[in-house]
Amino acid sequence: MSTRRDFLEKITISAIGLPLIYNSTNLFAAATLHEEGEILNVAILGLGSYGERVADAMQDCKRAKLVGLISGTPSKLTEWGAKYNIPEKNRYNYETYDQIKDNPDIDAVYIITPNALHKEAALRVAKASKHVISEKPMGLNAEEGQAMIDACKAAGVHLLVGYRLHFEPKTVAVIKMRQEGAFGKLNFFQGQTGFDIGDPTQWRLDKDLAGGGSLMDIGIYSINGARYITGEEPIWVTAQETKTEPEKFKEGVDETIQFQLGFPSGIVASCLSTYNMRYLDRFYLAGDEGFAEMQPSTGYGPIEGRTHKGKLTQPHTTHQTLQMDGMARIIYDNEQPIVPVDGEEGLKDLKIIDAIYKAVETGEKVEL
Ligand code: NAD
């Protein structure tokens, strides 16, 4: 891993005019340095709506830069290439992108495709010796997640997951308060995440591409939130599914799931995940000595919230800008966010997702 001292050494080297710098995971990384540190040069794979949000947000990054595009649609490569000033040599399609192995301009690939494609892409990117950033959910299940971790480990590259809220200032403030004991003994967490999905033909409602339904897409925020707000890992799960529109939400695509998580200290979490209700984006934490309430708690922001001490006043910055700068610091400065965004973190959520689906199917309490 690069350290701050490594960085200072690189500055010295670059000051005497050498065109390439040493990088512990990629010997031929481009010599792109910013006064705040080494730049993470990123290619986006999957040029859809979230990919565009990330690409736009990266224009304001200090430590990350969009330098490459991977898409199955030639017209998108042309349009995005022009919009983001990406040279043709850094544009790839799904047949050619293994060649990024030989492209020193690219340090990492950010996979922003439908969920079912994350694993295969991650394995190919790792094989090309580039760092992997995957959107959430990291894979379709824990088995896929583990395969992604193993592949990245074997290739000596980082595996990071797009958990943008781990860099979000109000979220970080609540986590810090909990770490400092401001809420006293924690008793209860409530996570309500859902929205009205709309268009019945989209991939999010196709089991093969999504791997499930609301839980994979939006319920995961309640799972992840329950973990980062309480700071504990659940030891059991119970869950119940309700379906009001079986035509739209077919077999294997959950419309609404309510689930409960039990934590080692006795905290319980009660969560709702849905694709068919509105105005649900709220976290609530109750302790013996205080509370935190965040609403909205997971949207693109601004996140709003208050605790028993008063309103959360940390300023809003575009989440994806903070995330990508933060990921550069993880990779080059070995500087971790308050809660990790690595493959192990992604795997923890996938194990809980597997357990929730099992609890729905069996009607039983599932131990983790
Ligand atoms: P989208 O449909 O807008 O974009 C998906 C992209 O993948 C499209 O460009 C599409 O052409 C491409 N694609 C490649 N192969 C495909 C295939 N076989 N079928 C369909 N599309 C294919 O979806 P999105 O909203 O950008 O979501 C992409 C990923 O990003 C998902 O994993 C999702 O969970 C994640 N996401 C994360 C956040 C967040 O806040 N972290 C927000 C939205 C989406």
GROMACS .gro file of N, CA and C in nm, residues 159-285:
model
  381
  159LEU      N    1  -1.064  -0.435  -0.351
  159LEU     CA    2  -1.206  -0.451  -0.386
  159LEU      C    3  -1.283  -0.357  -0.293
  160LEU      N    4  -1.350  -0.260  -0.353
  160LEU     CA    5  -1.426  -0.161  -0.276
  160LEU      C    6  -1.571  -0.161  -0.324
  161VAL      N    7  -1.662  -0.125  -0.235
  161VAL     CA    8  -1.805  -0.125  -0.268
  161VAL      C    9  -1.859   0.018  -0.253
  162GLY      N   10  -1.950   0.055  -0.341
  162GLY     CA   11  -1.999   0.194  -0.348
  162GLY      C   12  -2.088   0.236  -0.232
  163TYR      N   13  -2.042   0.214  -0.110
  163TYR     CA   14  -2.119   0.255   0.009
  163TYR      C   15  -2.094   0.403   0.035
  164ARG      N   16  -2.161   0.488  -0.043
  164ARG     CA   17  -2.132   0.632  -0.038
  164ARG      C   18  -2.163   0.694   0.098
  165LEU      N   19  -2.257   0.635   0.175
  165LEU     CA   20  -2.295   0.697   0.302
  165LEU      C   21  -2.186   0.685   0.408
  166HIS      N   22  -2.090   0.595   0.386
  166HIS     CA   23  -1.981   0.583   0.483
  166HIS      C   24  -1.889   0.706   0.480
  167PHE      N   25  -1.909   0.791   0.378
  167PHE     CA   26  -1.830   0.913   0.366
  167PHE      C   27  -1.916   1.038   0.392
  168GLU      N   28  -2.044   1.017   0.420
  168GLU     CA   29  -2.140   1.129   0.430
  168GLU      C   30  -2.130   1.192   0.569
  169PRO      N   31  -2.109   1.326   0.576
  169PRO     CA   32  -2.075   1.389   0.704
  169PRO      C   33  -2.179   1.372   0.816
  170LYS      N   34  -2.308   1.379   0.789
  170LYS     CA   35  -2.405   1.366   0.900
  170LYS      C   36  -2.409   1.222   0.950
  171THR      N   37  -2.398   1.128   0.856
  171THR     CA   38  -2.393   0.986   0.893
  171THR      C   39  -2.269   0.961   0.980
  172VAL      N   40  -2.156   1.014   0.934
  172VAL     CA   41  -2.031   0.997   1.008
  172VAL      C   42  -2.043   1.058   1.148
  173ALA      N   43  -2.112   1.173   1.158
  173ALA     CA   44  -2.128   1.239   1.288
  173ALA      C   45  -2.207   1.151   1.385
  174VAL      N   46  -2.313   1.087   1.336
  174VAL     CA   47  -2.394   1.000   1.423
  174VAL      C   48  -2.312   0.878   1.465
  175ILE      N   49  -2.236   0.823   1.372
  175ILE     CA   50  -2.152   0.706   1.405
  175ILE      C   51  -2.049   0.746   1.513
  176LYS      N   52  -1.990   0.866   1.497
  176LYS     CA   53  -1.892   0.913   1.596
  176LYS      C   54  -1.956   0.930   1.733
  177MET      N   55  -2.078   0.987   1.734
  177MET     CA   56  -2.148   1.004   1.863
  177MET      C   57  -2.170   0.868   1.929
  178ARG      N   58  -2.211   0.773   1.850
  178ARG     CA   59  -2.232   0.637   1.907
  178ARG      C   60  -2.102   0.580   1.960
  179GLN      N   61  -1.993   0.599   1.883
  179GLN     CA   62  -1.862   0.547   1.928
  179GLN      C   63  -1.821   0.612   2.060
  180GLU      N   64  -1.859   0.741   2.078
  180GLU     CA   65  -1.822   0.812   2.201
  180GLU      C   66  -1.918   0.783   2.315
  181GLY      N   67  -2.021   0.703   2.289
  181GLY     CA   68  -2.115   0.665   2.396
  181GLY      C   69  -2.226   0.765   2.421
  182ALA      N   70  -2.246   0.859   2.328
  182ALA     CA   71  -2.343   0.967   2.351
  182ALA      C   72  -2.487   0.917   2.367
  183PHE      N   73  -2.518   0.800   2.314
  183PHE     CA   74  -2.656   0.750   2.324
  183PHE      C   75  -2.674   0.654   2.442
  184GLY      N   76  -2.568   0.631   2.517
  184GLY     CA   77  -2.577   0.534   2.627
  184GLY      C   78  -2.591   0.393   2.572
  185LYS      N   79  -2.653   0.308   2.651
  185LYS     CA   80  -2.674   0.170   2.605
  185LYS      C   81  -2.776   0.173   2.491
  186LEU      N   82  -2.741   0.109   2.379
  186LEU     CA   83  -2.830   0.110   2.262
  186LEU      C   84  -2.938   0.001   2.278
  187ASN      N   85  -3.060   0.035   2.239
  187ASN     CA   86  -3.170  -0.062   2.255
  187ASN      C   87  -3.239  -0.099   2.125
  188PHE      N   88  -3.256   0.002   2.036
  188PHE     CA   89  -3.345  -0.024   1.921
  188PHE      C   90  -3.302   0.060   1.801
  189PHE      N   91  -3.306  -0.006   1.684
  189PHE     CA   92  -3.283   0.066   1.557
  189PHE      C   93  -3.400   0.038   1.464
  190GLN      N   94  -3.444   0.141   1.397
  190GLN     CA   95  -3.547   0.122   1.295
  190GLN      C   96  -3.494   0.175   1.163
  191GLY      N   97  -3.505   0.093   1.057
  191GLY     CA   98  -3.463   0.136   0.924
  191GLY      C   99  -3.576   0.115   0.827
  192GLN      N  100  -3.616   0.221   0.762
  192GLN     CA  101  -3.727   0.211   0.666
  192GLN      C  102  -3.677   0.265   0.533
  193THR      N  103  -3.659   0.176   0.438
  193THR     CA  104  -3.608   0.220   0.307
  193THR      C  105  -3.694   0.160   0.196
  194GLY      N  106  -3.748   0.247   0.114
  194GLY     CA  107  -3.831   0.198   0.004
  194GLY      C  108  -3.877   0.312  -0.085
  195PHE      N  109  -3.925   0.273  -0.200
  195PHE     CA  110  -3.980   0.371  -0.295
  195PHE      C  111  -4.073   0.299  -0.390
  196ASP      N  112  -4.140   0.375  -0.473
  196ASP     CA  113  -4.235   0.320  -0.570
  196ASP      C  114  -4.157   0.298  -0.700
  197ILE      N  115  -4.137   0.172  -0.738
  197ILE     CA  116  -4.041   0.140  -0.845
  197ILE      C  117  -4.085   0.182  -0.985
  198GLY      N  118  -4.216   0.190  -1.009
  198GLY     CA  119  -4.262   0.233  -1.143
  198GLY      C  120  -4.248   0.125  -1.248
  199ASP      N  121  -4.196   0.164  -1.364
  199ASP     CA  122  -4.185   0.081  -1.484
  199ASP      C  123  -4.166  -0.069  -1.458
  200PRO      N  124  -4.265  -0.152  -1.492
  200PRO     CA  125  -4.254  -0.297  -1.463
  200PRO      C  126  -4.155  -0.372  -1.552
  201THR      N  127  -4.103  -0.306  -1.657
  201THR     CA  128  -4.014  -0.378  -1.750
  201THR      C  129  -3.865  -0.361  -1.716
  202GLN      N  130  -3.833  -0.284  -1.614
  202GLN     CA  131  -3.691  -0.254  -1.587
  202GLN      C  132  -3.618  -0.376  -1.526
  203TRP      N  133  -3.486  -0.375  -1.539
  203TRP     CA  134  -3.406  -0.490  -1.491
  203TRP      C  135  -3.421  -0.513  -1.342
  204ARG      N  136  -3.452  -0.410  -1.265
  204ARG     CA  137  -3.466  -0.427  -1.119
  204ARG      C  138  -3.579  -0.524  -1.083
  205LEU      N  139  -3.670  -0.547  -1.179
  205LEU     CA  140  -3.780  -0.640  -1.153
  205LEU      C  141  -3.760  -0.772  -1.229
  206ASP      N  142  -3.639  -0.794  -1.276
  206ASP     CA  143  -3.604  -0.918  -1.345
  206ASP      C  144  -3.510  -0.997  -1.253
  207LYS      N  145  -3.560  -1.107  -1.201
  207LYS     CA  146  -3.483  -1.184  -1.101
  207LYS      C  147  -3.343  -1.220  -1.151
  208ASP      N  148  -3.333  -1.253  -1.282
  208ASP     CA  149  -3.203  -1.295  -1.334
  208ASP      C  150  -3.099  -1.183  -1.329
  209LEU      N  151  -3.143  -1.060  -1.348
  209LEU     CA  152  -3.048  -0.948  -1.349
  209LEU      C  153  -3.033  -0.882  -1.212
  210ALA      N  154  -3.142  -0.885  -1.133
  210ALA     CA  155  -3.140  -0.815  -1.004
  210ALA      C  156  -3.104  -0.908  -0.889
  211GLY      N  157  -3.131  -1.037  -0.906
  211GLY     CA  158  -3.102  -1.133  -0.799
  211GLY      C  159  -3.209  -1.138  -0.692
  212GLY      N  160  -3.312  -1.059  -0.706
  212GLY     CA  161  -3.420  -1.053  -0.607
  212GLY      C  162  -3.502  -0.930  -0.634
  213GLY      N  163  -3.550  -0.866  -0.531
  213GLY     CA  164  -3.631  -0.745  -0.551
  213GLY      C  165  -3.581  -0.631  -0.467
  214SER      N  166  -3.673  -0.572  -0.391
  214SER     CA  167  -3.640  -0.449  -0.317
  214SER      C  168  -3.524  -0.468  -0.220
  215LEU      N  169  -3.514  -0.588  -0.162
  215LEU     CA  170  -3.409  -0.610  -0.061
  215LEU      C  171  -3.269  -0.591  -0.120
  216MET      N  172  -3.249  -0.638  -0.246
  216MET     CA  173  -3.119  -0.626  -0.311
  216MET      C  174  -3.083  -0.480  -0.338
  217ASP      N  175  -3.186  -0.402  -0.365
  217ASP     CA  176  -3.165  -0.267  -0.418
  217ASP      C  177  -3.171  -0.159  -0.310
  218ILE      N  178  -3.278  -0.163  -0.229
  218ILE     CA  179  -3.300  -0.055  -0.134
  218ILE      C  180  -3.300  -0.105   0.011
  219GLY      N  181  -3.347  -0.229   0.031
  219GLY     CA  182  -3.344  -0.286   0.166
  219GLY      C  183  -3.203  -0.299   0.220
  220ILE      N  184  -3.107  -0.316   0.129
  220ILE     CA  185  -2.967  -0.327   0.170
  220ILE      C  186  -2.921  -0.203   0.248
  221TYR      N  187  -2.984  -0.088   0.220
  221TYR     CA  188  -2.948   0.034   0.295
  221TYR      C  189  -2.987   0.020   0.443
  222SER      N  190  -3.102  -0.045   0.469
  222SER     CA  191  -3.143  -0.065   0.609
  222SER      C  192  -3.051  -0.165   0.678
  223ILE      N  193  -3.010  -0.267   0.603
  223ILE     CA  194  -2.917  -0.367   0.659
  223ILE      C  195  -2.784  -0.301   0.693
  224ASN      N  196  -2.728  -0.232   0.594
  224ASN     CA  197  -2.599  -0.167   0.613
  224ASN      C  198  -2.610  -0.059   0.722
  225GLY      N  199  -2.720   0.017   0.719
  225GLY     CA  200  -2.741   0.123   0.818
  225GLY      C  201  -2.753   0.067   0.959
  226ALA      N  202  -2.827  -0.043   0.974
  226ALA     CA  203  -2.841  -0.104   1.107
  226ALA      C  204  -2.703  -0.141   1.161
  227ARG      N  205  -2.615  -0.185   1.073
  227ARG     CA  206  -2.481  -0.226   1.115
  227ARG      C  207  -2.393  -0.105   1.147
  228TYR      N  208  -2.395  -0.002   1.058
  228TYR     CA  209  -2.304   0.109   1.088
  228TYR      C  210  -2.356   0.202   1.197
  229ILE      N  211  -2.487   0.211   1.212
  229ILE     CA  212  -2.538   0.299   1.319
  229ILE      C  213  -2.518   0.233   1.456
  230THR      N  214  -2.542   0.101   1.466
  230THR     CA  215  -2.526   0.036   1.596
  230THR      C  216  -2.381  -0.006   1.623
  231GLY      N  217  -2.305  -0.030   1.516
  231GLY     CA  218  -2.166  -0.075   1.532
  231GLY      C  219  -2.156  -0.222   1.570
  232GLU      N  220  -2.265  -0.298   1.553
  232GLU     CA  221  -2.262  -0.441   1.584
  232GLU      C  222  -2.301  -0.522   1.462
  233GLU      N  223  -2.269  -0.652   1.467
  233GLU     CA  224  -2.307  -0.745   1.359
  233GLU      C  225  -2.421  -0.833   1.408
  234PRO      N  226  -2.528  -0.847   1.329
  234PRO     CA  227  -2.642  -0.926   1.378
  234PRO      C  228  -2.608  -1.073   1.395
  235ILE      N  229  -2.679  -1.136   1.492
  235ILE     CA  230  -2.657  -1.280   1.516
  235ILE      C  231  -2.780  -1.362   1.479
  236TRP      N  232  -2.893  -1.297   1.458
  236TRP     CA  233  -3.009  -1.369   1.407
  236TRP      C  234  -3.097  -1.277   1.324
  237VAL      N  235  -3.180  -1.339   1.241
  237VAL     CA  236  -3.270  -1.267   1.150
  237VAL      C  237  -3.406  -1.335   1.149
  238THR      N  238  -3.513  -1.255   1.150
  238THR     CA  239  -3.646  -1.305   1.116
  238THR      C  240  -3.700  -1.215   1.006
  239ALA      N  241  -3.790  -1.264   0.923
  239ALA     CA  242  -3.837  -1.182   0.810
  239ALA      C  243  -3.973  -1.229   0.760
  240GLN      N  244  -4.050  -1.134   0.710
  240GLN     CA  245  -4.182  -1.163   0.655
  240GLN      C  246  -4.199  -1.085   0.524
  241GLU      N  247  -4.253  -1.152   0.423
  241GLU     CA  248  -4.275  -1.085   0.294
  241GLU      C  249  -4.424  -1.062   0.272
  242THR      N  250  -4.456  -0.948   0.215
  242THR     CA  251  -4.594  -0.925   0.171
  242THR      C  252  -4.590  -0.882   0.024
  243LYS      N  253  -4.688  -0.930  -0.052
  243LYS     CA  254  -4.692  -0.897  -0.195
  243LYS      C  255  -4.834  -0.857  -0.231
  244THR      N  256  -4.849  -0.736  -0.284
  244THR     CA  257  -4.984  -0.690  -0.321
  244THR      C  258  -5.005  -0.696  -0.473
  245GLU      N  259  -4.892  -0.702  -0.549
  245GLU     CA  260  -4.903  -0.704  -0.695
  245GLU      C  261  -4.817  -0.816  -0.753
  246PRO      N  262  -4.866  -0.941  -0.746
  246PRO     CA  263  -4.784  -1.054  -0.792
  246PRO      C  264  -4.755  -1.053  -0.942
  247GLU      N  265  -4.836  -0.983  -1.019
  247GLU     CA  266  -4.808  -0.974  -1.164
  247GLU      C  267  -4.682  -0.892  -1.189
  248LYS      N  268  -4.671  -0.782  -1.114
  248LYS     CA  269  -4.556  -0.692  -1.131
  248LYS      C  270  -4.432  -0.747  -1.059
  249PHE      N  271  -4.453  -0.798  -0.939
  249PHE     CA  272  -4.341  -0.851  -0.860
  249PHE      C  273  -4.349  -1.003  -0.863
  250LYS      N  274  -4.281  -1.058  -0.964
  250LYS     CA  275  -4.294  -1.201  -0.992
  250LYS      C  276  -4.218  -1.286  -0.891
  251GLU      N  277  -4.231  -1.416  -0.907
  251GLU     CA  278  -4.162  -1.513  -0.821
  251GLU      C  279  -4.012  -1.475  -0.807
  252GLY      N  280  -3.968  -1.465  -0.684
  252GLY     CA  281  -3.826  -1.435  -0.662
  252GLY      C  282  -3.794  -1.286  -0.662
  253VAL      N  283  -3.894  -1.203  -0.688
  253VAL     CA  284  -3.873  -1.057  -0.685
  253VAL      C  285  -3.960  -1.001  -0.572
  254ASP      N  286  -3.896  -0.970  -0.460
  254ASP     CA  287  -3.974  -0.926  -0.344
  254ASP      C  288  -4.020  -0.782  -0.360
  255GLU      N  289  -4.147  -0.763  -0.330
  255GLU     CA  290  -4.206  -0.628  -0.332
  255GLU      C  291  -4.179  -0.560  -0.198
  256THR      N  292  -4.219  -0.628  -0.089
  256THR     CA  293  -4.201  -0.572   0.045
  256THR      C  294  -4.156  -0.681   0.141
  257ILE      N  295  -4.050  -0.653   0.216
  257ILE     CA  296  -4.006  -0.744   0.322
  257ILE      C  297  -3.986  -0.663   0.449
  258GLN      N  298  -4.042  -0.713   0.558
  258GLN     CA  299  -4.009  -0.657   0.689
  258GLN      C  300  -3.916  -0.757   0.755
  259PHE      N  301  -3.809  -0.708   0.814
  259PHE     CA  302  -3.716  -0.800   0.879
  259PHE      C  303  -3.666  -0.743   1.010
  260GLN      N  304  -3.626  -0.835   1.096
  260GLN     CA  305  -3.577  -0.798   1.228
  260GLN      C  306  -3.437  -0.859   1.244
  261LEU      N  307  -3.348  -0.782   1.303
  261LEU     CA  308  -3.211  -0.828   1.328
  261LEU      C  309  -3.184  -0.823   1.478
  262GLY      N  310  -3.124  -0.928   1.528
  262GLY     CA  311  -3.085  -0.929   1.670
  262GLY      C  312  -2.934  -0.918   1.681
  263PHE      N  313  -2.888  -0.832   1.771
  263PHE     CA  314  -2.745  -0.806   1.786
  263PHE      C  315  -2.694  -0.861   1.920
  264PRO      N  316  -2.564  -0.886   1.928
  264PRO     CA  317  -2.508  -0.951   2.047
  264PRO      C  318  -2.540  -0.880   2.178
  265SER      N  319  -2.541  -0.746   2.180
  265SER     CA  320  -2.564  -0.674   2.306
  265SER      C  321  -2.711  -0.671   2.345
  266GLY      N  322  -2.798  -0.724   2.257
  266GLY     CA  323  -2.941  -0.722   2.289
  266GLY      C  324  -3.018  -0.619   2.207
  267ILE      N  325  -2.948  -0.533   2.131
  267ILE     CA  326  -3.017  -0.438   2.044
  267ILE      C  327  -3.100  -0.516   1.943
  268VAL      N  328  -3.221  -0.467   1.915
  268VAL     CA  329  -3.296  -0.525   1.804
  268VAL      C  330  -3.318  -0.417   1.698
  269ALA      N  331  -3.320  -0.461   1.573
  269ALA     CA  332  -3.350  -0.369   1.461
  269ALA      C  333  -3.476  -0.419   1.393
  270SER      N  334  -3.561  -0.325   1.359
  270SER     CA  335  -3.684  -0.357   1.288
  270SER      C  336  -3.681  -0.278   1.158
  271CYS      N  337  -3.683  -0.348   1.044
  271CYS     CA  338  -3.659  -0.280   0.917
  271CYS      C  339  -3.765  -0.313   0.812
  272LEU      N  340  -3.783  -0.219   0.722
  272LEU     CA  341  -3.878  -0.234   0.612
  272LEU      C  342  -3.806  -0.205   0.481
  273SER      N  343  -3.827  -0.296   0.384
  273SER     CA  344  -3.771  -0.278   0.250
  273SER      C  345  -3.886  -0.291   0.152
  274THR      N  346  -3.905  -0.193   0.065
  274THR     CA  347  -4.019  -0.203  -0.026
  274THR      C  348  -3.995  -0.133  -0.159
  275TYR      N  349  -4.061  -0.186  -0.263
  275TYR     CA  350  -4.063  -0.125  -0.397
  275TYR      C  351  -4.200  -0.067  -0.427
  276ASN      N  352  -4.290  -0.066  -0.327
  276ASN     CA  353  -4.427  -0.028  -0.360
  276ASN      C  354  -4.490   0.067  -0.259
  277MET      N  355  -4.407   0.148  -0.193
  277MET     CA  356  -4.458   0.249  -0.100
  277MET      C  357  -4.370   0.373  -0.115
  278ARG      N  358  -4.424   0.485  -0.070
  278ARG     CA  359  -4.350   0.611  -0.083
  278ARG      C  360  -4.313   0.669   0.053
  279TYR      N  361  -4.227   0.769   0.052
  279TYR     CA  362  -4.188   0.843   0.173
  279TYR      C  363  -4.130   0.751   0.279
  280LEU      N  364  -4.041   0.664   0.239
  280LEU     CA  365  -3.974   0.576   0.335
  280LEU      C  366  -3.824   0.587   0.315
  281ASP      N  367  -3.761   0.668   0.397
  281ASP     CA  368  -3.615   0.682   0.393
  281ASP      C  369  -3.574   0.736   0.530
  282ARG      N  370  -3.585   0.650   0.631
  282ARG     CA  371  -3.571   0.697   0.768
  282ARG      C  372  -3.498   0.597   0.856
  283PHE      N  373  -3.402   0.648   0.934
  283PHE     CA  374  -3.333   0.568   1.036
  283PHE      C  375  -3.366   0.627   1.173
  284TYR      N  376  -3.383   0.540   1.270
  284TYR     CA  377  -3.404   0.587   1.409
  284TYR      C  378  -3.328   0.497   1.504
  285LEU      N  379  -3.251   0.559   1.592
  285LEU     CA  380  -3.175   0.484   1.691
  285LEU      C  381  -3.217   0.532   1.830
   0.00000   0.00000   0.00000
